[in-house]
C-alpha positions as a Markdown table, in Angstrom:
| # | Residue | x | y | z |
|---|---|---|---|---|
| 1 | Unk | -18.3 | 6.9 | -3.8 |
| 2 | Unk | -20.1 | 9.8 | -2.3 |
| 3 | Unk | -24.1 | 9.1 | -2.7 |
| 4 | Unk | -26.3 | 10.9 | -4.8 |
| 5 | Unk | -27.9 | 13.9 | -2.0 |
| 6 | Unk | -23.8 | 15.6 | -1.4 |
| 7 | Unk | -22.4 | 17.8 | -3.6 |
| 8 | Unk | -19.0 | 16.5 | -5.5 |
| 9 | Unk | -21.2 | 13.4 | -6.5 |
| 10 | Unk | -19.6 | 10.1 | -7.0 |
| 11 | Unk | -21.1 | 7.6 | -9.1 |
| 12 | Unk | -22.8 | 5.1 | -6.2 |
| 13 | Unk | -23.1 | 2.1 | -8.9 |
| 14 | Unk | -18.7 | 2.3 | -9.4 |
| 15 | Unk | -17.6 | -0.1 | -6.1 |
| 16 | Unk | -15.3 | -2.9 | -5.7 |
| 17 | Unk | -18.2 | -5.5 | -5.4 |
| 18 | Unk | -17.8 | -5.9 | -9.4 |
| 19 | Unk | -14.8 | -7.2 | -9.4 |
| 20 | Unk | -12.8 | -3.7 | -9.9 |
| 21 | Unk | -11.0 | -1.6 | -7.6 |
| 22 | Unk | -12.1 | 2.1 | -8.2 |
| 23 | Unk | -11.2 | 5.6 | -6.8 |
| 24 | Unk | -13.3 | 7.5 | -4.9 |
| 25 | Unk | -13.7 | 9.8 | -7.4 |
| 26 | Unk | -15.7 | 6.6 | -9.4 |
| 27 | Unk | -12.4 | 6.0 | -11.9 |
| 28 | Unk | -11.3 | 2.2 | -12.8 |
| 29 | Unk | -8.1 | 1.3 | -11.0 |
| 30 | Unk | -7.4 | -2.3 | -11.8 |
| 31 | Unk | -9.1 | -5.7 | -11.5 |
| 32 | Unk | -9.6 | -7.2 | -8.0 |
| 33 | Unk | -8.0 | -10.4 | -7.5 |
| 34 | Unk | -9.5 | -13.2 | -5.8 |
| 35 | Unk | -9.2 | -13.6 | -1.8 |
| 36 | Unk | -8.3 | -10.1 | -0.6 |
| 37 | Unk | -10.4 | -7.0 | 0.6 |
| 38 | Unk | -9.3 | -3.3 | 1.4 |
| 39 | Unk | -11.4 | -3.3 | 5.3 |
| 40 | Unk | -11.0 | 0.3 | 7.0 |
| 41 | Unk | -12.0 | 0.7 | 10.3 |
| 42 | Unk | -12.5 | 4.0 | 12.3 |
| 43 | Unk | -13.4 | 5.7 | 15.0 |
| 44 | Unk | -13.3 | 8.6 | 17.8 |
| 45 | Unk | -9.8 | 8.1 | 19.6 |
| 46 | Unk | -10.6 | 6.0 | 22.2 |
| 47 | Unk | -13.2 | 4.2 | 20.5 |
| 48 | Unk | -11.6 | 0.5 | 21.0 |
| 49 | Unk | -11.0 | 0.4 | 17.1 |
| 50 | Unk | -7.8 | -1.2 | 17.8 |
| 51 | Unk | -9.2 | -4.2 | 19.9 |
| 52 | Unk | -11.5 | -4.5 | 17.6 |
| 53 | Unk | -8.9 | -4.4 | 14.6 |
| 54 | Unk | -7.1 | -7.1 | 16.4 |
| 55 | Unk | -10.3 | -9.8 | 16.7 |
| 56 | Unk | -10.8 | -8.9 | 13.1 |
| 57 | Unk | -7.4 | -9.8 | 11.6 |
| 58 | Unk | -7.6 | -13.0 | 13.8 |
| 59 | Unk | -10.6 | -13.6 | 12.4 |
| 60 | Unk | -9.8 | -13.2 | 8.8 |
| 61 | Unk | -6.7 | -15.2 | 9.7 |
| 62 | Unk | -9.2 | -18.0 | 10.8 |
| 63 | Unk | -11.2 | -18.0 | 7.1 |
| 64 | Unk | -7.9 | -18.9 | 5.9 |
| 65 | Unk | -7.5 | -15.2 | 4.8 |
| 66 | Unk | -3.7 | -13.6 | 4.5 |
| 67 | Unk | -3.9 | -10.2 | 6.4 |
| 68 | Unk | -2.0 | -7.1 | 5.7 |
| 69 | Unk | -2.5 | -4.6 | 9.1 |
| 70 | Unk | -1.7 | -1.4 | 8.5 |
| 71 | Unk | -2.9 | 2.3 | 9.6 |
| 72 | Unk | -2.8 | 6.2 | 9.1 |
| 73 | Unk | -1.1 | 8.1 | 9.5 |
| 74 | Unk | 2.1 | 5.5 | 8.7 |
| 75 | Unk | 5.5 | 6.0 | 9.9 |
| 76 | Unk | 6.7 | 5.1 | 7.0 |
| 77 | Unk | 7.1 | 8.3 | 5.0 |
| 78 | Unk | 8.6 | 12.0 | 6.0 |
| 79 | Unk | 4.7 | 13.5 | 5.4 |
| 80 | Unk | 3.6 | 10.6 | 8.4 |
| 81 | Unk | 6.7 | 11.0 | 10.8 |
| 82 | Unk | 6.0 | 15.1 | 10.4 |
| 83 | Unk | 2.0 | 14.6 | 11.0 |
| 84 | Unk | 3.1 | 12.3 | 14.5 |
| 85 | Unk | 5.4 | 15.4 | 15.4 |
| 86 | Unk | 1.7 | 17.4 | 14.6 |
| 87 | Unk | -0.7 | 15.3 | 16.7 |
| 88 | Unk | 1.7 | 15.3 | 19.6 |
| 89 | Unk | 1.9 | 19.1 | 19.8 |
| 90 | Unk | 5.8 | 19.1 | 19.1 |
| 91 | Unk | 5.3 | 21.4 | 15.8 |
| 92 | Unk | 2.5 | 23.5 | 15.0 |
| 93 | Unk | 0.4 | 23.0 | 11.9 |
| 94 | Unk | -2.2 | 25.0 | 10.0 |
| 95 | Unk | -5.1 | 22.3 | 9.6 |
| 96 | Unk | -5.1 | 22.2 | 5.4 |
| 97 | Unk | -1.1 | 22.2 | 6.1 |
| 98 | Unk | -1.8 | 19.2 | 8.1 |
| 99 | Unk | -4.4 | 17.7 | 6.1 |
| 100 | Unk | -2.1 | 18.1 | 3.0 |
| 101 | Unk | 0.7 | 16.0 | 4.5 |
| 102 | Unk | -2.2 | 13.1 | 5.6 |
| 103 | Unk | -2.8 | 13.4 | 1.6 |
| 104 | Unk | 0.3 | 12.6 | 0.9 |
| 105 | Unk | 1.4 | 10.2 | 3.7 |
| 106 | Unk | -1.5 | 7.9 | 2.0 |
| 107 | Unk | -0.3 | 8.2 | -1.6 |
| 108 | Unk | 3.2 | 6.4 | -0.6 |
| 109 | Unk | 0.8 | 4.4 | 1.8 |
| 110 | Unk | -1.4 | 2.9 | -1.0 |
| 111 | Unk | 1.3 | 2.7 | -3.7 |
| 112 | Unk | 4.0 | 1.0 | -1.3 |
| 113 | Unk | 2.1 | -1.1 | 0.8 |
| 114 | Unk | -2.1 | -1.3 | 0.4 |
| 115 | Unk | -2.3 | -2.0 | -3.8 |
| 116 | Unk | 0.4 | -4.4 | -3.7 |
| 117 | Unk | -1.1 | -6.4 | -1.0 |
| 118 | Unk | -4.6 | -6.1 | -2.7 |
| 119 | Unk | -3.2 | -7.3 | -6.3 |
| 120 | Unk | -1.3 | -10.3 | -4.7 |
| 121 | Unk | -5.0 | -11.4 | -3.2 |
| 122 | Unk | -4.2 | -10.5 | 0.3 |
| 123 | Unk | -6.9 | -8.5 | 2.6 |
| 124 | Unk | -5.8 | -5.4 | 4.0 |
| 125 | Unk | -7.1 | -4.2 | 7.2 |
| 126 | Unk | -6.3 | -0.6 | 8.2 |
| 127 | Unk | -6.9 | 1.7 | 11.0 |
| 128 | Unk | -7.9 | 4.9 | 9.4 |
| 129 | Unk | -8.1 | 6.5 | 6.4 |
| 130 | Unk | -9.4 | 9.3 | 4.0 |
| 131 | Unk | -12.4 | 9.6 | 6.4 |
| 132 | Unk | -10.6 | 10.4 | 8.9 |
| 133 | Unk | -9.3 | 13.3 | 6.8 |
| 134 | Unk | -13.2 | 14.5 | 6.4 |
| 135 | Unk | -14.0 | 13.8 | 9.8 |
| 136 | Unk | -10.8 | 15.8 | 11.8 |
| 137 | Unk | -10.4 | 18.3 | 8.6 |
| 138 | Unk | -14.3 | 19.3 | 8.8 |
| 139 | Unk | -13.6 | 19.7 | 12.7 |
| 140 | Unk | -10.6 | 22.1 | 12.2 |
| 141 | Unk | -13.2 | 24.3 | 10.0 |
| 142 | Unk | -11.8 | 23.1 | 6.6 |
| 143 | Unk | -14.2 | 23.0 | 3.6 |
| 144 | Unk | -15.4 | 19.5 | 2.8 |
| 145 | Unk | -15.9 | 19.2 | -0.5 |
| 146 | Unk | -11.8 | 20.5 | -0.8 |
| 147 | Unk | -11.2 | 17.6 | 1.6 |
| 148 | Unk | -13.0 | 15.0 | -0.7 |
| 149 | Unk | -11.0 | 16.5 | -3.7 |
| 150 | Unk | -8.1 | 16.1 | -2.1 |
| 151 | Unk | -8.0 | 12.1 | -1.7 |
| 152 | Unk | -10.4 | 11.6 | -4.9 |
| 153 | Unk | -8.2 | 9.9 | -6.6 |
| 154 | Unk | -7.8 | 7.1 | -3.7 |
| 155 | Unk | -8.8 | 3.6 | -3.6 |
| 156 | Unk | -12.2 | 3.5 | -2.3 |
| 157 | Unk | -12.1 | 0.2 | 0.5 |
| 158 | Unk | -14.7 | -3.0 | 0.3 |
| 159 | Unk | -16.5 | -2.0 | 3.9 |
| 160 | Unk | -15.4 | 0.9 | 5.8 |
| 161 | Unk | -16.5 | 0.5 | 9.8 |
| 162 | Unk | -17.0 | 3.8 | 11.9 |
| 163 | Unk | -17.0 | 2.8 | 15.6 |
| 164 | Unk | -19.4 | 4.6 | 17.3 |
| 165 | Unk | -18.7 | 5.2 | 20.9 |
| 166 | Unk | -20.1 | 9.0 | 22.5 |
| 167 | Unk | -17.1 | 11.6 | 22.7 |
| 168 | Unk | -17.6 | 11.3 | 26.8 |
| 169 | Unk | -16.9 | 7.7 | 26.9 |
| 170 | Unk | -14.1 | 8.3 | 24.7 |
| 171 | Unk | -12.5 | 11.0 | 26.7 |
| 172 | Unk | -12.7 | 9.0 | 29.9 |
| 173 | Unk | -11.0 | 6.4 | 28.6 |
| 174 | Unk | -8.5 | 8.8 | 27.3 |
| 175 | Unk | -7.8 | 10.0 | 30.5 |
| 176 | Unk | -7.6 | 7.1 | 32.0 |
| 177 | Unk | -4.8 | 6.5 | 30.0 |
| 178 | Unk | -2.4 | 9.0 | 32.0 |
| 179 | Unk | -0.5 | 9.7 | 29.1 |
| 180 | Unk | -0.1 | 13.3 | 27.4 |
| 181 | Unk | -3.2 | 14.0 | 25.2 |
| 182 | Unk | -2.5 | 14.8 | 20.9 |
| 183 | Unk | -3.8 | 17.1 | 18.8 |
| 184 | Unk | -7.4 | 16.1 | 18.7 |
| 185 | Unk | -8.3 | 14.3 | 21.9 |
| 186 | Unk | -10.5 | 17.3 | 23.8 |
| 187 | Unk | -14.1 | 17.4 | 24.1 |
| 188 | Unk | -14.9 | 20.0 | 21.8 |
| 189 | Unk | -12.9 | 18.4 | 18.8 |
| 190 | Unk | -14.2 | 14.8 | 19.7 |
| 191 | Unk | -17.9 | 16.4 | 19.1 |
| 192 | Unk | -17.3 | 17.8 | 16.5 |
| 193 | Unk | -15.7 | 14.7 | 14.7 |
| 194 | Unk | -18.4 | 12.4 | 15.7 |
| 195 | Unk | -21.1 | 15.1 | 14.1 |
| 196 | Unk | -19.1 | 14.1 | 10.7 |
| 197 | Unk | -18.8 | 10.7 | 11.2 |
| 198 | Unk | -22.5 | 10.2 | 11.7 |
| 199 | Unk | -23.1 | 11.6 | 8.3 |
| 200 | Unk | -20.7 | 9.7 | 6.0 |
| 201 | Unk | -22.7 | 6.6 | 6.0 |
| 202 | Unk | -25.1 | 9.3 | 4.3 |
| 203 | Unk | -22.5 | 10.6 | 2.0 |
| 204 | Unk | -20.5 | 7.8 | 0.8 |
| 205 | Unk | -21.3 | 3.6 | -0.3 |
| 206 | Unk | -19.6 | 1.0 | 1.6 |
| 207 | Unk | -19.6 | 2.0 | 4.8 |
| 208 | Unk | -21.3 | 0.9 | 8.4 |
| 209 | Unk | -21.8 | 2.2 | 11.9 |
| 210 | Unk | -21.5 | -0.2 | 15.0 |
| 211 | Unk | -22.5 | 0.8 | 18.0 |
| 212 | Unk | -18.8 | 0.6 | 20.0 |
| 213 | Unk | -20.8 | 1.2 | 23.1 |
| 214 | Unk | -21.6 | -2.6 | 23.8 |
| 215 | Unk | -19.6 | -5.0 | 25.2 |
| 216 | Unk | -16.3 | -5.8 | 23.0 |
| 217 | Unk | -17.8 | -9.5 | 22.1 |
| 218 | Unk | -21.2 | -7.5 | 21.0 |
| 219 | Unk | -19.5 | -5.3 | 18.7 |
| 220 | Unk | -18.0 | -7.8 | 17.1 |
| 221 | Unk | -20.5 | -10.0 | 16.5 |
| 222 | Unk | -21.8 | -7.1 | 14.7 |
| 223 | Unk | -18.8 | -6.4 | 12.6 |
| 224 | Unk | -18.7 | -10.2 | 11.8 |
| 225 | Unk | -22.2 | -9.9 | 10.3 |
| 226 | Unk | -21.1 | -7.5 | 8.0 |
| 227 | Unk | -17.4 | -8.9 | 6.4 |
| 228 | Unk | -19.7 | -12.4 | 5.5 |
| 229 | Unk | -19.3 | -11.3 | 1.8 |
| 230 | Unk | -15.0 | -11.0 | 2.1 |
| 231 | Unk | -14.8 | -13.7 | 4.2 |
| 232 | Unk | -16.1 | -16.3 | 2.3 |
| 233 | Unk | -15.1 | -14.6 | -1.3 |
């Protein structure tokens, strides 16, 4: 839920840590089972989310947890195949066009694959979601507070992790890729997007910043210290 000093105020008492699932508009969704969490992580592209992801699942896997890994945008779902087509410069989007099909890409996302898992007691661990859609949409010039009305009604995740790794770093390893770059992976945007990402933790309950900077074992030995409470649940 969005904290108390941003406008569009959440209620920051409503979270999953009382045994109930709620919205991120602060409206009771259904009871949470025993066993499972909703983890989200994200980051710049290029952050190393995805090795990070990875040690993660494995790690749950270890606690005796059964893992769900999923991301945004899906390719499940006409909205997420047209949003790929988007980011790899095939079609051309306006951004709240764009953001609109990210909306509902994660509707059939949530109802088809994430609150299923959560209600059979499974964790889900998923790279991206609705912050993202702040993060990009905000970069693209789109109003905020329209952004956080647009996925209000979605379930609001246990822990949300935003690796932080400087828009530089992130660029030189997207270029070291060699591959074509999407939608978003230029300087400018990547600055602009990590200006947002900073300030969520500000805006919104459940969610962390690790620095992605460190080496791979260091970041998640900082991750680690803060899934104690799903791990063990």
């Amino acid at each position: 839920m969005i904290k108390s000093n941003y406008s569009g105020k959440f209620t920051p008492h409503l979270s999953s840590r009382n045994n109930w699932y709620y919205s991120m508009g602060g409206k009771a969704l259904f009871k949470k089972p025993k066993g499972g969490g909703f983890i989200v992580v994200e980051g710049l592209d290029g952050s190393g989310k995805n090795v990070q992801i990875n040690l993660l699942v494995d790690y749950l896997r270890e606690n005796g947890k059964e893992v769900i890994v999923t991301k945004e945008p899906t390719m499940d779902s006409e909205a997420g195949r047209k949003i790929k087509r988007a980011l790899k410069q095939e079609i051309k989007l306006e951004p709240l066009e764009l953001q609109a099909l990210y909306v509902q890409d994660r509707k059939e996302h949530l109802e088809n694959k994430v609150i299923p898992a959560l209600k059979e007691g499974k964790s889900v661990v998923s790279s991206r979601y609705a912050f993202s859609t702040f993060a990009y949409g905000a970069s693209d010039g789109l109003d905020v507070d329209l952004l956080i009305k647009m996925n209000e009604q979605f379930l609001l995740p246990d822990l949300t992790i935003i690796v932080d790794v400087s828009p530089a770093n992130c660029m030189e390893r997207i270029n070291s890729r060699g591959e074509a770059k999407e939608l978003f992976e230029q300087i400018e945007k990547l600055e602009k997007v990590n200006e947002f990402y900073k300030k969520i933790p500000e805006m919104f309950e459940n969610i962390i910043i690790v620095n992605g900077e460190k080496t791979i074992p260091e970041v998640f030995e900082e991750i680690k210290k803060n899934i104690s409470k799903i791990v063990v649940d």
